[in-house]
Coordinates of C-alpha atoms in Angstrom, one line a residue:
X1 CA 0.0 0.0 0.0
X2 CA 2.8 2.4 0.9
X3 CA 4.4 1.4 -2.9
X4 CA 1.3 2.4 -4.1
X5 CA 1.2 5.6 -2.4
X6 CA 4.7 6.7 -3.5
X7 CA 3.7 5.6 -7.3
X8 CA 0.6 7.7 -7.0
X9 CA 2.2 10.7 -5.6
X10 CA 5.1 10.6 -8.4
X11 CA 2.6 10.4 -10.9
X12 CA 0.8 13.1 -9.1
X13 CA 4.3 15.4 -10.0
X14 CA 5.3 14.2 -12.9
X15 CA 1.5 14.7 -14.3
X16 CA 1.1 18.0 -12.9
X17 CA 4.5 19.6 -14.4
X18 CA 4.0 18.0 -17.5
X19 CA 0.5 20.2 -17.8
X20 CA 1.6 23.2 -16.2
X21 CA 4.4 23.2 -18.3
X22 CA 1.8 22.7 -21.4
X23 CA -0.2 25.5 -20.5
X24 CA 2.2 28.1 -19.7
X25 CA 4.4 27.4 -22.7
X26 CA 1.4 27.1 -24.8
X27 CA -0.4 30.1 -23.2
X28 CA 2.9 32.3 -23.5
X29 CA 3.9 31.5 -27.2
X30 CA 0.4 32.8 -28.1
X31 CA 0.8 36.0 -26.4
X32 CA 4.1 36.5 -27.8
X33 CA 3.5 34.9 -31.7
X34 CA 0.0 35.6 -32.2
X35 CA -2.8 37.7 -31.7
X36 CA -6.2 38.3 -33.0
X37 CA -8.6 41.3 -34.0
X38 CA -12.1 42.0 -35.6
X39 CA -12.8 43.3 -38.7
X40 CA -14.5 46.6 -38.0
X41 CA -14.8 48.1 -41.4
X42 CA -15.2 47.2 -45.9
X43 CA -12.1 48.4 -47.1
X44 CA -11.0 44.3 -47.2
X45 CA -14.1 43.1 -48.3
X46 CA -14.7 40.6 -50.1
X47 CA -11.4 38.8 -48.5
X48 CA -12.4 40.3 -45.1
X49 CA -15.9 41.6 -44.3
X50 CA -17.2 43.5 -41.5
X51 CA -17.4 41.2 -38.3
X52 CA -15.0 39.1 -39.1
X53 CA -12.1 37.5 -36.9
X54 CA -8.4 37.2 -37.7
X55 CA -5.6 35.6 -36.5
X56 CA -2.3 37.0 -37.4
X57 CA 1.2 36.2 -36.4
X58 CA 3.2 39.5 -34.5
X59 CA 6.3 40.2 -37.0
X60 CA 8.3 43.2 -38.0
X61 CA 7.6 45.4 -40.7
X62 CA 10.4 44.6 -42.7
X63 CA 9.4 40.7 -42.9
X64 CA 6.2 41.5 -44.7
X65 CA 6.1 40.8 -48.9
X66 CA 4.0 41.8 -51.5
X67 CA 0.5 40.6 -51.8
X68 CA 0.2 40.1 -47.7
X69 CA -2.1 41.2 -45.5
X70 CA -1.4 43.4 -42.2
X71 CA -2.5 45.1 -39.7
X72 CA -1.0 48.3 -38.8
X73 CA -1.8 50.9 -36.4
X74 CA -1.2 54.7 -37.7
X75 CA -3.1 57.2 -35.8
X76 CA -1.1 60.0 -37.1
X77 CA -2.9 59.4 -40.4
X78 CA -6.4 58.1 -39.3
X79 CA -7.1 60.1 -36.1
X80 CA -7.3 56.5 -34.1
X81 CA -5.1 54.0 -32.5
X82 CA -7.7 51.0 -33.8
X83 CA -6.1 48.1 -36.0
X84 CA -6.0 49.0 -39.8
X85 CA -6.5 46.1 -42.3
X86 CA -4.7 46.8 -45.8
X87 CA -3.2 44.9 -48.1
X88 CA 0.5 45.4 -49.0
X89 CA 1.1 46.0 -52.7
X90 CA 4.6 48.0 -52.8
X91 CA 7.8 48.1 -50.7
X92 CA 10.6 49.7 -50.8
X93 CA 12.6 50.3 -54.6
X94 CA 8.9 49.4 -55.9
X95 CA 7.5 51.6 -58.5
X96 CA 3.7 51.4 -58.0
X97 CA 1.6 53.0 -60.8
X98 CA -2.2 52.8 -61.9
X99 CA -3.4 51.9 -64.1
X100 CA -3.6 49.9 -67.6
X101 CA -6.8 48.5 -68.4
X102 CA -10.2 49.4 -68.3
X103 CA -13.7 48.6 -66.5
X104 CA -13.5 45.3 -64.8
X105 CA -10.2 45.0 -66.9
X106 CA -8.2 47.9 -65.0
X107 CA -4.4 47.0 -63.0
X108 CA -2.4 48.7 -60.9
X109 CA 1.3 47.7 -62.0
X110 CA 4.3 47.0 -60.0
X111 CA 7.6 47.5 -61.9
X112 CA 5.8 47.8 -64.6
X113 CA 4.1 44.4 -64.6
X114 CA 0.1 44.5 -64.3
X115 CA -0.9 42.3 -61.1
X116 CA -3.4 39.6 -60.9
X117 CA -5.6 40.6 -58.4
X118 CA -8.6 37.6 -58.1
X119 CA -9.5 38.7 -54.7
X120 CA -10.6 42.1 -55.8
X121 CA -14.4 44.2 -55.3
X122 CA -14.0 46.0 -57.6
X123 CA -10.9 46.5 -59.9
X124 CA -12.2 49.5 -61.5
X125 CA -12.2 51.4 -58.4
X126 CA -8.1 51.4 -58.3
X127 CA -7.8 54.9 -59.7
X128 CA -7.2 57.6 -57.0
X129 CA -10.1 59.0 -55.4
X130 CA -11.1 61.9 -57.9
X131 CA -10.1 59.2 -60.6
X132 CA -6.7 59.9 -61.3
X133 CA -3.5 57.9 -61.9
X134 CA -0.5 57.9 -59.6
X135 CA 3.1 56.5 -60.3
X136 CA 5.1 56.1 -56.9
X137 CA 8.4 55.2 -56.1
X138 CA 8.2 53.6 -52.8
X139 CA 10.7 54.9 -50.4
X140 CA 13.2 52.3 -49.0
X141 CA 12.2 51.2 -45.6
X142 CA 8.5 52.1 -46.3
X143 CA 5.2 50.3 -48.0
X144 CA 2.4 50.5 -50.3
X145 CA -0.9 49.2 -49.0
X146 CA -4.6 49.3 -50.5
X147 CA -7.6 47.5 -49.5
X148 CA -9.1 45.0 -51.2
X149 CA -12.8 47.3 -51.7
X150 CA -10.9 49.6 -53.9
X151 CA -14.4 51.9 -53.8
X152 CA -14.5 51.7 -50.0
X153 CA -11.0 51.9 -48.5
X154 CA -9.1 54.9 -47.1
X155 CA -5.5 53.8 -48.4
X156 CA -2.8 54.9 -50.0
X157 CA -4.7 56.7 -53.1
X158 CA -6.1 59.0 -50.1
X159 CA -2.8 60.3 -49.0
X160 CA -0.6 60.5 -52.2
X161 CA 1.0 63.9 -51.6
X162 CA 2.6 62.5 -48.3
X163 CA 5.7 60.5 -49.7
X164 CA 3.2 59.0 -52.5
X165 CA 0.7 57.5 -50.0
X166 CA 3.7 55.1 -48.1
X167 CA 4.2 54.2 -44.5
X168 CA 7.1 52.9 -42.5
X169 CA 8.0 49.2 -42.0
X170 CA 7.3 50.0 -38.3
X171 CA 3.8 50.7 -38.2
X172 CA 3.1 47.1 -38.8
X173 CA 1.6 44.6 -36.5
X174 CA 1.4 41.7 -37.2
X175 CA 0.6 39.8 -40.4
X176 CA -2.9 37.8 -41.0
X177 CA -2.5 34.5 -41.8
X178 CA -4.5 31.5 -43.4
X179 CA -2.8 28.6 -42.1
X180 CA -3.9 27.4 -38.3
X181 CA -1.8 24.8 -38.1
X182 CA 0.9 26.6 -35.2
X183 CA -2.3 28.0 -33.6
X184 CA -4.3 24.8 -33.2
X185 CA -0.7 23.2 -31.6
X186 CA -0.7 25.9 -29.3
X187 CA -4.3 25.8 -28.2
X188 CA -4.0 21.9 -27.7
X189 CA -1.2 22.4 -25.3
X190 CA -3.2 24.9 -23.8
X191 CA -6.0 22.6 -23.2
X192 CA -4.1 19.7 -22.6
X193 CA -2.3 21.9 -19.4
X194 CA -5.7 22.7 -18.7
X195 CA -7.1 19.2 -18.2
X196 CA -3.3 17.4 -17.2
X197 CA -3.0 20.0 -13.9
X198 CA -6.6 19.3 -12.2
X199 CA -5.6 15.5 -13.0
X200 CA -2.4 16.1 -11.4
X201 CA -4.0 17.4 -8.3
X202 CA -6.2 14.8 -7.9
X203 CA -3.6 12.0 -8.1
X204 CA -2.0 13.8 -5.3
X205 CA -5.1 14.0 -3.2
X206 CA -5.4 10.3 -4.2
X207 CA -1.9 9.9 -2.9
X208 CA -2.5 11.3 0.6
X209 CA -5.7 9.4 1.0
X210 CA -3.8 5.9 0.2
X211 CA -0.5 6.5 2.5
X212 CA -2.9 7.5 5.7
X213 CA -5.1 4.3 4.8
X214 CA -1.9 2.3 5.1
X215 CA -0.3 3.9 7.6
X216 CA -3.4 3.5 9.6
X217 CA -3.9 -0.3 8.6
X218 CA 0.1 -0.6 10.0
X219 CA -1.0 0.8 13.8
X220 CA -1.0 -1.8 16.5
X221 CA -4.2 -2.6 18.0
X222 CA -5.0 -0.5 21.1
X223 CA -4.5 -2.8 24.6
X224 CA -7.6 -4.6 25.8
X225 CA -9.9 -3.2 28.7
X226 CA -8.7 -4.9 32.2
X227 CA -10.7 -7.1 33.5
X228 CA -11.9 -6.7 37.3
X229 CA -13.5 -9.5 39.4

């Protein structure tokens, strides 16, 4: 019985560090890789519509590429400190200019090749806001970003006399991704430590409970009443 009581309590240990180890690790990757935000506005849609909820890994602004999609915070420029969703279409040494094409038809170009956008509202709608074209030179260390609802966003287009629309590398957040798959393996470990460290706790209570049994089962029998005649 006392065997057993030692085994429980080691497995009481060795259970309980495994899954506070799981969570915290698991809990303090997240905070530190990944974060998440709601979409509060149209200027992604269709990719991203209003409501919506994305997951996006925290990186600096000079690991982002063409054709990704980040969030950035630049309340120098929009009056708030909320999240901004944009795509990035120009970095630095890029020259970004609109547009070939017409109706449905229309590009913006990057170094002079006309981009597939599939993802696109409305193509059309690329021209800058009173219609016009634009031809950018993106400065070094700085990006190009529209949204996706070229009729609804507030990008680039809206700021072109101010170093052709660009922002720094540094205003970006994070970038949104697709793939779950580093997510999902850090919210199993998080709910692995979450169900291992109550586990853990109860093979320890289990312990206790089994060495006082035997310990108790071990005593020597109390002396008999005396006898008087």
């Amino acid at each position: 019985m006392a065997g057993k009581g030692r085994g429980l309590g080691i497995a009481a240990v060795v259970v309980g560090l495994v899954g506070l180890l799981s969570g915290v690790g698991g809990l303090a990757c997240a905070r530190v890789a990944y974060g998440g935000s709601v979409v509060s506005g149209e200027a992604m849609a269709p990719t991203y519509g209003r409501g919506d909820r994305v997951v996006y890994e925290r990186i600096d602004g000079s690991e982002v590429r063409r054709g990704d999609v980040v969030l950035f915070s630049a309340p120098d420029r929009y009056g708030f400190d909320e999240l901004v969703l944009e795509r990035v279409v120009g970095v630095g040494g890029d020259r970004v200019t609109c547009c070939t094409g017409a109706g449905a038809g229309t590009r913006v170009s990057v170094n002079g090749e006309p981009l597939r956008e599939p993802y696109l509202k409305n193509p059309e709608a690329s021209r800058g806001f009173a219609g016009q074209s634009y031809d950018v030179r993106v400065p070094e260390g700085r990006l190009f970003l529209l949204g996706d609802h070229r009729a609804a966003a507030r990008d680039a287009r809206a700021f072109l006399d101010d170093q052709g629309g660009t922002l720094p590398r540094s205003v970006v957040r994070g970038r949104v991704i697709d793939d779950y798959t580093v997510p999902l393996v850090l919210g199993t470990a998080l709910m692995l430590g979450a169900l291992l460290v109550p586990v853990g706790a109860g093979l320890g209570i289990a312990a206790v409970v089994v060495r006082r049994r035997a310990r108790a089962a071990m005593a020597p029998p109390p002396p008999p009443w005396p006898v008087r005649g």
